[in-house]
């Protein structure tokens, strides 16, 4: 069974600064997807970024980028130029390519301060 | 617009009552999921269904039941056997690839 661990329950950052959220996972599969989801106070789940394990290049979406270290089973999210609207709970998640279920970490509550 | 509709948004349950949470999708997705969210525990999988008339238990299925009689619908019943049902419940669906769509959730409170 896959497990996903987020060891930072809460983080805070000043507006316009950069912050990195950590995620580690455990799996015996070689092909899989990793995700970062954002859940703002509205509680709607929003996909931030997705990484395919077979791709060596780290995924990037505007101010959001990941550092994917497959051998270390690490998948961190970097948010550059933090904005007040980035305040949310962030979840790391795993899905095997041949599997159906999405496995989530415990979440990191990020607060961006003005 | 295509999406997932969860209802109601808020639900109150008395001790010993069964309640049913609705999840409907018009995305033509085959697979549907129910997650429970508690503070500090992330989202935990309750049940999932990959095809009509078939479903599997997730990690915390005890005290819950589901049905999948139609592709569009995957209702979750919280039974009286669930001792601590107060939580936020999220429904999701996927076509089978890496893209998931989530509903807006139902907040269940035991009174």
PDB file of C-alpha atoms in Angstrom:
ATOM      1  CA  UNK A   1       0.000   0.000   0.000  1.00  0.00           C
ATOM      2  CA  UNK A   2       1.114   3.492  -0.737  1.00  0.00           C
ATOM      3  CA  UNK A   3       1.606   6.079   1.974  1.00  0.00           C
ATOM      4  CA  UNK A   4       2.048   9.828   1.691  1.00  0.00           C
ATOM      5  CA  UNK A   5       3.564  11.914   4.494  1.00  0.00           C
ATOM      6  CA  UNK A   6       3.522  15.665   4.967  1.00  0.00           C
ATOM      7  CA  UNK A   7       5.593  16.507   8.018  1.00  0.00           C
ATOM      8  CA  UNK A   8       4.710  20.205   8.231  1.00  0.00           C
ATOM      9  CA  UNK A   9       1.193  20.658   9.683  1.00  0.00           C
ATOM     10  CA  UNK A  10       1.439  24.464   9.462  1.00  0.00           C
ATOM     11  CA  UNK A  11       3.637  26.978   7.674  1.00  0.00           C
ATOM     12  CA  UNK A  12       3.575  30.708   7.202  1.00  0.00           C
ATOM     13  CA  UNK A  13       5.261  33.044   4.755  1.00  0.00           C
ATOM     14  CA  UNK A  14       5.322  36.759   4.069  1.00  0.00           C
ATOM     15  CA  UNK A  15       3.658  38.045   0.940  1.00  0.00           C
ATOM     16  CA  UNK A  16       6.010  38.032  -2.081  1.00  0.00           C
ATOM     17  CA  UNK A  17       8.391  35.564  -0.407  1.00  0.00           C
ATOM     18  CA  UNK A  18       9.078  31.969  -1.444  1.00  0.00           C
ATOM     19  CA  UNK A  19       7.984  28.922   0.534  1.00  0.00           C
ATOM     20  CA  UNK A  20       8.549  25.191   0.096  1.00  0.00           C
ATOM     21  CA  UNK A  21       6.168  22.498   1.288  1.00  0.00           C
ATOM     22  CA  UNK A  22       7.528  18.992   1.825  1.00  0.00           C
ATOM     23  CA  UNK A  23       6.073  15.619   0.906  1.00  0.00           C
ATOM     24  CA  UNK A  24       7.482  12.113   1.011  1.00  0.00           C
ATOM     25  CA  UNK A  25       5.828   8.945  -0.175  1.00  0.00           C
ATOM     26  CA  UNK A  26       6.370   5.233  -0.137  1.00  0.00           C
ATOM     27  CA  UNK A  27       5.524   2.879  -2.993  1.00  0.00           C
ATOM     28  CA  UNK A  28       6.836  -0.193  -4.747  1.00  0.00           C
ATOM     29  CA  UNK A  29       5.442   0.952  -8.089  1.00  0.00           C
ATOM     30  CA  UNK A  30       7.688   2.404 -10.773  1.00  0.00           C
ATOM     31  CA  UNK A  31       5.047   4.340 -12.694  1.00  0.00           C
ATOM     32  CA  UNK A  32       2.768   6.745 -10.878  1.00  0.00           C
ATOM     33  CA  UNK A  33       1.475  10.277 -10.615  1.00  0.00           C
ATOM     34  CA  UNK A  34       2.049  12.790  -7.851  1.00  0.00           C
ATOM     35  CA  UNK A  35      -0.166  15.777  -7.200  1.00  0.00           C
ATOM     36  CA  UNK A  36      -0.410  18.903  -5.111  1.00  0.00           C
ATOM     37  CA  UNK A  37      -3.946  20.038  -4.345  1.00  0.00           C
ATOM     38  CA  UNK A  38      -4.979  23.314  -2.736  1.00  0.00           C
ATOM     39  CA  UNK A  39      -8.020  23.566  -0.474  1.00  0.00           C
ATOM     40  CA  UNK A  40      -8.912  27.187   0.358  1.00  0.00           C
ATOM     41  CA  UNK A  41     -11.440  28.113   3.077  1.00  0.00           C
ATOM     42  CA  UNK A  42     -14.239  27.351   0.595  1.00  0.00           C
ATOM     43  CA  UNK A  43     -13.029  23.722   0.879  1.00  0.00           C
ATOM     44  CA  UNK A  44     -13.096  23.226  -2.878  1.00  0.00           C
ATOM     45  CA  UNK A  45     -10.213  20.989  -3.982  1.00  0.00           C
ATOM     46  CA  UNK A  46      -8.114  22.669  -6.663  1.00  0.00           C
ATOM     47  CA  UNK A  47      -5.334  20.926  -8.588  1.00  0.00           C
ATOM     48  CA  UNK A  48      -2.129  22.953  -8.317  1.00  0.00           C
ATOM     49  CA  UNK A  49       0.333  20.775 -10.172  1.00  0.00           C
ATOM     50  CA  UNK A  50       0.859  17.194 -11.352  1.00  0.00           C
ATOM     51  CA  UNK A  51       4.039  15.200 -11.970  1.00  0.00           C
ATOM     52  CA  UNK A  52       4.371  11.970 -13.909  1.00  0.00           C
ATOM     53  CA  UNK A  53       7.034   9.751 -12.343  1.00  0.00           C
ATOM     54  CA  UNK A  54       8.518   8.747 -15.700  1.00  0.00           C
ATOM     55  CA  UNK A  55       9.304  12.370 -16.507  1.00  0.00           C
ATOM     56  CA  UNK A  56      12.620  13.547 -15.146  1.00  0.00           C
ATOM     57  CA  UNK A  57      11.810  17.197 -15.704  1.00  0.00           C
ATOM     58  CA  UNK A  58      10.155  18.880 -12.757  1.00  0.00           C
ATOM     59  CA  UNK A  59       6.655  20.211 -13.411  1.00  0.00           C
ATOM     60  CA  UNK A  60       6.029  23.954 -13.332  1.00  0.00           C
ATOM     61  CA  UNK A  61       2.814  25.979 -13.366  1.00  0.00           C
ATOM     62  CA  UNK A  62       3.403  29.722 -13.216  1.00  0.00           C
ATOM     63  CA  UNK A  63       4.523  30.492  -9.626  1.00  0.00           C
ATOM     64  CA  UNK A  64       4.296  26.834  -8.568  1.00  0.00           C
ATOM     65  CA  UNK A  65       7.052  24.306  -9.173  1.00  0.00           C
ATOM     66  CA  UNK A  66       8.017  20.949  -7.764  1.00  0.00           C
ATOM     67  CA  UNK A  67      11.265  19.268  -6.818  1.00  0.00           C
ATOM     68  CA  UNK A  68      10.714  15.604  -7.652  1.00  0.00           C
ATOM     69  CA  UNK A  69      13.379  13.266  -6.321  1.00  0.00           C
ATOM     70  CA  UNK A  70      12.296   9.767  -7.386  1.00  0.00           C
ATOM     71  CA  UNK A  71      15.067   7.834  -5.668  1.00  0.00           C
ATOM     72  CA  UNK A  72      14.462   9.649  -2.406  1.00  0.00           C
ATOM     73  CA  UNK A  73      10.663   9.445  -2.881  1.00  0.00           C
ATOM     74  CA  UNK A  74      10.362  13.127  -2.230  1.00  0.00           C
ATOM     75  CA  UNK A  75       8.009  15.614  -3.895  1.00  0.00           C
ATOM     76  CA  UNK A  76       8.195  19.172  -2.577  1.00  0.00           C
ATOM     77  CA  UNK A  77       6.185  22.169  -3.770  1.00  0.00           C
ATOM     78  CA  UNK A  78       7.769  25.586  -4.151  1.00  0.00           C
ATOM     79  CA  UNK A  79       5.540  28.651  -4.256  1.00  0.00           C
ATOM     80  CA  UNK A  80       7.285  31.775  -5.493  1.00  0.00           C
ATOM     81  CA  UNK A  81       6.078  35.350  -5.001  1.00  0.00           C
ATOM     82  CA  UNK A  82       3.500  34.196  -2.442  1.00  0.00           C
ATOM     83  CA  UNK A  83       0.132  35.920  -2.608  1.00  0.00           C
ATOM     84  CA  UNK A  84      -2.599  36.300   0.012  1.00  0.00           C
ATOM     85  CA  UNK A  85      -4.812  34.073  -2.122  1.00  0.00           C
ATOM     86  CA  UNK A  86      -2.338  31.227  -1.675  1.00  0.00           C
ATOM     87  CA  UNK A  87      -3.516  30.860   1.927  1.00  0.00           C
ATOM     88  CA  UNK A  88      -4.998  27.378   2.025  1.00  0.00           C
ATOM     89  CA  UNK A  89      -4.523  23.787   3.069  1.00  0.00           C
ATOM     90  CA  UNK A  90      -2.199  21.987   0.660  1.00  0.00           C
ATOM     91  CA  UNK A  91      -2.381  18.237   0.113  1.00  0.00           C
ATOM     92  CA  UNK A  92       0.165  16.007  -1.534  1.00  0.00           C
ATOM     93  CA  UNK A  93      -1.372  12.953  -3.251  1.00  0.00           C
ATOM     94  CA  UNK A  94      -0.287   9.770  -5.053  1.00  0.00           C
ATOM     95  CA  UNK A  95      -1.893   7.622  -7.723  1.00  0.00           C
ATOM     96  CA  UNK A  96      -0.415   4.514  -9.318  1.00  0.00           C
ATOM     97  CA  UNK A  97      -0.677   4.449 -13.110  1.00  0.00           C
ATOM     98  CA  UNK A  98      -2.508   1.137 -13.039  1.00  0.00           C
ATOM     99  CA  UNK A  99      -4.509   1.988  -9.976  1.00  0.00           C
ATOM    100  CA  UNK A 100      -7.671   3.923  -9.367  1.00  0.00           C
ATOM    101  CA  UNK A 101      -7.447   5.385  -5.905  1.00  0.00           C
ATOM    102  CA  UNK A 102      -5.854   8.666  -4.921  1.00  0.00           C
ATOM    103  CA  UNK A 103      -3.928   8.562  -1.617  1.00  0.00           C
ATOM    104  CA  UNK A 104      -3.493  11.827   0.297  1.00  0.00           C
ATOM    105  CA  UNK A 105      -1.076  13.135   2.870  1.00  0.00           C
ATOM    106  CA  UNK A 106      -2.207  14.810   6.083  1.00  0.00           C
ATOM    107  CA  UNK A 107      -2.016  18.302   4.643  1.00  0.00           C
ATOM    108  CA  UNK A 108      -0.063  21.484   5.352  1.00  0.00           C
ATOM    109  CA  UNK A 109      -1.917  24.660   6.323  1.00  0.00           C
ATOM    110  CA  UNK A 110      -0.165  27.556   4.624  1.00  0.00           C
ATOM    111  CA  UNK A 111      -0.800  31.115   5.734  1.00  0.00           C
ATOM    112  CA  UNK A 112       0.472  34.045   3.675  1.00  0.00           C
ATOM    113  CA  UNK A 113       0.864  37.168   5.800  1.00  0.00           C
ATOM    114  CA  UNK A 114       0.638  40.717   4.413  1.00  0.00           C
TER     115      UNK A 114
ATOM    116  CA  UNK B   1     -21.173  22.923 -17.334  1.00  0.00           C
ATOM    117  CA  UNK B   2     -19.932  19.478 -16.348  1.00  0.00           C
ATOM    118  CA  UNK B   3     -19.135  18.779 -12.746  1.00  0.00           C
ATOM    119  CA  UNK B   4     -19.996  17.039  -9.505  1.00  0.00           C
ATOM    120  CA  UNK B   5     -22.887  18.100  -7.317  1.00  0.00           C
ATOM    121  CA  UNK B   6     -22.928  17.151  -3.671  1.00  0.00           C
ATOM    122  CA  UNK B   7     -25.961  17.746  -1.504  1.00  0.00           C
ATOM    123  CA  UNK B   8     -26.784  18.887   1.005  1.00  0.00           C
ATOM    124  CA  UNK B   9     -23.975  21.283   1.872  1.00  0.00           C
ATOM    125  CA  UNK B  10     -24.702  20.909   5.596  1.00  0.00           C
ATOM    126  CA  UNK B  11     -26.370  17.937   7.276  1.00  0.00           C
ATOM    127  CA  UNK B  12     -27.270  17.294  10.873  1.00  0.00           C
ATOM    128  CA  UNK B  13     -27.815  13.810  12.226  1.00  0.00           C
ATOM    129  CA  UNK B  14     -29.289  12.671  15.483  1.00  0.00           C
ATOM    130  CA  UNK B  15     -27.736   9.799  17.353  1.00  0.00           C
ATOM    131  CA  UNK B  16     -28.889   6.458  15.914  1.00  0.00           C
ATOM    132  CA  UNK B  17     -30.067   7.856  12.595  1.00  0.00           C
ATOM    133  CA  UNK B  18     -28.967   6.842   9.143  1.00  0.00           C
ATOM    134  CA  UNK B  19     -28.351   9.670   6.707  1.00  0.00           C
ATOM    135  CA  UNK B  20     -27.579   9.662   2.990  1.00  0.00           C
ATOM    136  CA  UNK B  21     -25.231  12.057   1.216  1.00  0.00           C
ATOM    137  CA  UNK B  22     -25.829  12.632  -2.454  1.00  0.00           C
ATOM    138  CA  UNK B  23     -23.167  12.769  -5.175  1.00  0.00           C
ATOM    139  CA  UNK B  24     -24.119  13.276  -8.814  1.00  0.00           C
ATOM    140  CA  UNK B  25     -21.813  13.818 -11.804  1.00  0.00           C
ATOM    141  CA  UNK B  26     -22.529  14.708 -15.429  1.00  0.00           C
ATOM    142  CA  UNK B  27     -18.982  14.141 -16.657  1.00  0.00           C
ATOM    143  CA  UNK B  28     -19.580  10.599 -17.918  1.00  0.00           C
ATOM    144  CA  UNK B  29     -16.828   9.424 -15.566  1.00  0.00           C
ATOM    145  CA  UNK B  30     -16.657   5.719 -14.817  1.00  0.00           C
ATOM    146  CA  UNK B  31     -15.009   5.903 -11.385  1.00  0.00           C
ATOM    147  CA  UNK B  32     -16.375   7.658  -8.313  1.00  0.00           C
ATOM    148  CA  UNK B  33     -15.009   8.005  -4.785  1.00  0.00           C
ATOM    149  CA  UNK B  34     -16.012   9.050  -1.290  1.00  0.00           C
ATOM    150  CA  UNK B  35     -13.467  10.622   1.057  1.00  0.00           C
ATOM    151  CA  UNK B  36     -13.752  11.693   4.656  1.00  0.00           C
ATOM    152  CA  UNK B  37     -11.781  14.703   5.888  1.00  0.00           C
ATOM    153  CA  UNK B  38     -10.903  15.236   9.540  1.00  0.00           C
ATOM    154  CA  UNK B  39      -8.523  17.886  10.916  1.00  0.00           C
ATOM    155  CA  UNK B  40      -4.914  16.670  10.827  1.00  0.00           C
ATOM    156  CA  UNK B  41      -5.731  13.438   8.993  1.00  0.00           C
ATOM    157  CA  UNK B  42      -6.019  14.499   5.400  1.00  0.00           C
ATOM    158  CA  UNK B  43      -8.546  12.755   3.195  1.00  0.00           C
ATOM    159  CA  UNK B  44      -9.247   9.104   3.835  1.00  0.00           C
ATOM    160  CA  UNK B  45     -10.953   6.845   1.311  1.00  0.00           C
ATOM    161  CA  UNK B  46     -14.283   5.365   2.406  1.00  0.00           C
ATOM    162  CA  UNK B  47     -15.580   3.591  -0.726  1.00  0.00           C
ATOM    163  CA  UNK B  48     -14.990   3.730  -4.443  1.00  0.00           C
ATOM    164  CA  UNK B  49     -16.662   2.421  -7.554  1.00  0.00           C
ATOM    165  CA  UNK B  50     -15.019   1.876 -10.928  1.00  0.00           C
ATOM    166  CA  UNK B  51     -18.134   0.708 -12.754  1.00  0.00           C
ATOM    167  CA  UNK B  52     -21.885   0.613 -12.331  1.00  0.00           C
ATOM    168  CA  UNK B  53     -23.155  -2.046  -9.910  1.00  0.00           C
ATOM    169  CA  UNK B  54     -19.696  -2.587  -8.441  1.00  0.00           C
ATOM    170  CA  UNK B  55     -17.834  -0.907  -5.570  1.00  0.00           C
ATOM    171  CA  UNK B  56     -14.928  -1.572  -3.221  1.00  0.00           C
ATOM    172  CA  UNK B  57     -14.189  -0.717   0.378  1.00  0.00           C
ATOM    173  CA  UNK B  58     -11.574   1.895   1.053  1.00  0.00           C
ATOM    174  CA  UNK B  59      -9.559   2.346   4.226  1.00  0.00           C
ATOM    175  CA  UNK B  60     -12.387   3.351   6.575  1.00  0.00           C
ATOM    176  CA  UNK B  61     -15.545   1.654   5.236  1.00  0.00           C
ATOM    177  CA  UNK B  62     -16.944   0.519   8.596  1.00  0.00           C
ATOM    178  CA  UNK B  63     -20.228   2.229   9.383  1.00  0.00           C
ATOM    179  CA  UNK B  64     -20.798   3.371   5.804  1.00  0.00           C
ATOM    180  CA  UNK B  65     -22.603   1.916   2.793  1.00  0.00           C
ATOM    181  CA  UNK B  66     -22.855   2.893  -0.874  1.00  0.00           C
ATOM    182  CA  UNK B  67     -24.671   1.957  -4.062  1.00  0.00           C
ATOM    183  CA  UNK B  68     -23.901   2.522  -7.732  1.00  0.00           C
ATOM    184  CA  UNK B  69     -27.083   1.819  -9.668  1.00  0.00           C
ATOM    185  CA  UNK B  70     -26.456   4.593 -12.202  1.00  0.00           C
ATOM    186  CA  UNK B  71     -23.219   5.863 -13.698  1.00  0.00           C
ATOM    187  CA  UNK B  72     -24.030   9.427 -12.644  1.00  0.00           C
ATOM    188  CA  UNK B  73     -24.844   8.726  -9.011  1.00  0.00           C
ATOM    189  CA  UNK B  74     -22.883   7.383  -6.028  1.00  0.00           C
ATOM    190  CA  UNK B  75     -24.776   8.030  -2.768  1.00  0.00           C
ATOM    191  CA  UNK B  76     -23.141   7.430   0.599  1.00  0.00           C
ATOM    192  CA  UNK B  77     -25.155   6.303   3.616  1.00  0.00           C
ATOM    193  CA  UNK B  78     -23.736   6.981   7.053  1.00  0.00           C
ATOM    194  CA  UNK B  79     -25.278   4.357   9.299  1.00  0.00           C
ATOM    195  CA  UNK B  80     -25.829   4.349  13.034  1.00  0.00           C
ATOM    196  CA  UNK B  81     -22.870   1.951  13.263  1.00  0.00           C
ATOM    197  CA  UNK B  82     -20.521   4.826  12.458  1.00  0.00           C
ATOM    198  CA  UNK B  83     -19.629   6.034  15.936  1.00  0.00           C
ATOM    199  CA  UNK B  84     -17.966   9.304  15.034  1.00  0.00           C
ATOM    200  CA  UNK B  85     -19.552  10.559  11.815  1.00  0.00           C
ATOM    201  CA  UNK B  86     -18.965  14.281  12.316  1.00  0.00           C
ATOM    202  CA  UNK B  87     -16.660  15.216   9.437  1.00  0.00           C
ATOM    203  CA  UNK B  88     -16.420  16.802   6.012  1.00  0.00           C
ATOM    204  CA  UNK B  89     -17.243  14.414   3.163  1.00  0.00           C
ATOM    205  CA  UNK B  90     -15.904  14.843  -0.368  1.00  0.00           C
ATOM    206  CA  UNK B  91     -17.002  13.028  -3.494  1.00  0.00           C
ATOM    207  CA  UNK B  92     -14.723  12.737  -6.526  1.00  0.00           C
ATOM    208  CA  UNK B  93     -14.761  11.182  -9.969  1.00  0.00           C
ATOM    209  CA  UNK B  94     -12.336  10.365 -12.751  1.00  0.00           C
ATOM    210  CA  UNK B  95     -12.416   9.036 -16.299  1.00  0.00           C
ATOM    211  CA  UNK B  96      -9.630   6.654 -15.312  1.00  0.00           C
ATOM    212  CA  UNK B  97      -6.616   8.785 -16.056  1.00  0.00           C
ATOM    213  CA  UNK B  98      -4.794  11.146 -13.706  1.00  0.00           C
ATOM    214  CA  UNK B  99      -7.468  13.846 -13.724  1.00  0.00           C
ATOM    215  CA  UNK B 100      -9.901  13.977 -10.823  1.00  0.00           C
ATOM    216  CA  UNK B 101     -12.918  16.218 -10.290  1.00  0.00           C
ATOM    217  CA  UNK B 102     -14.113  16.977  -6.765  1.00  0.00           C
ATOM    218  CA  UNK B 103     -17.469  18.060  -5.454  1.00  0.00           C
ATOM    219  CA  UNK B 104     -17.866  20.947  -3.029  1.00  0.00           C
ATOM    220  CA  UNK B 105     -18.438  18.658  -0.048  1.00  0.00           C
ATOM    221  CA  UNK B 106     -20.982  17.955   2.675  1.00  0.00           C
ATOM    222  CA  UNK B 107     -20.394  18.909   6.292  1.00  0.00           C
ATOM    223  CA  UNK B 108     -22.068  16.312   8.550  1.00  0.00           C
ATOM    224  CA  UNK B 109     -22.609  17.064  12.222  1.00  0.00           C
ATOM    225  CA  UNK B 110     -24.072  14.812  14.880  1.00  0.00           C
ATOM    226  CA  UNK B 111     -26.412  16.662  17.231  1.00  0.00           C
TER     227      UNK B 111
END
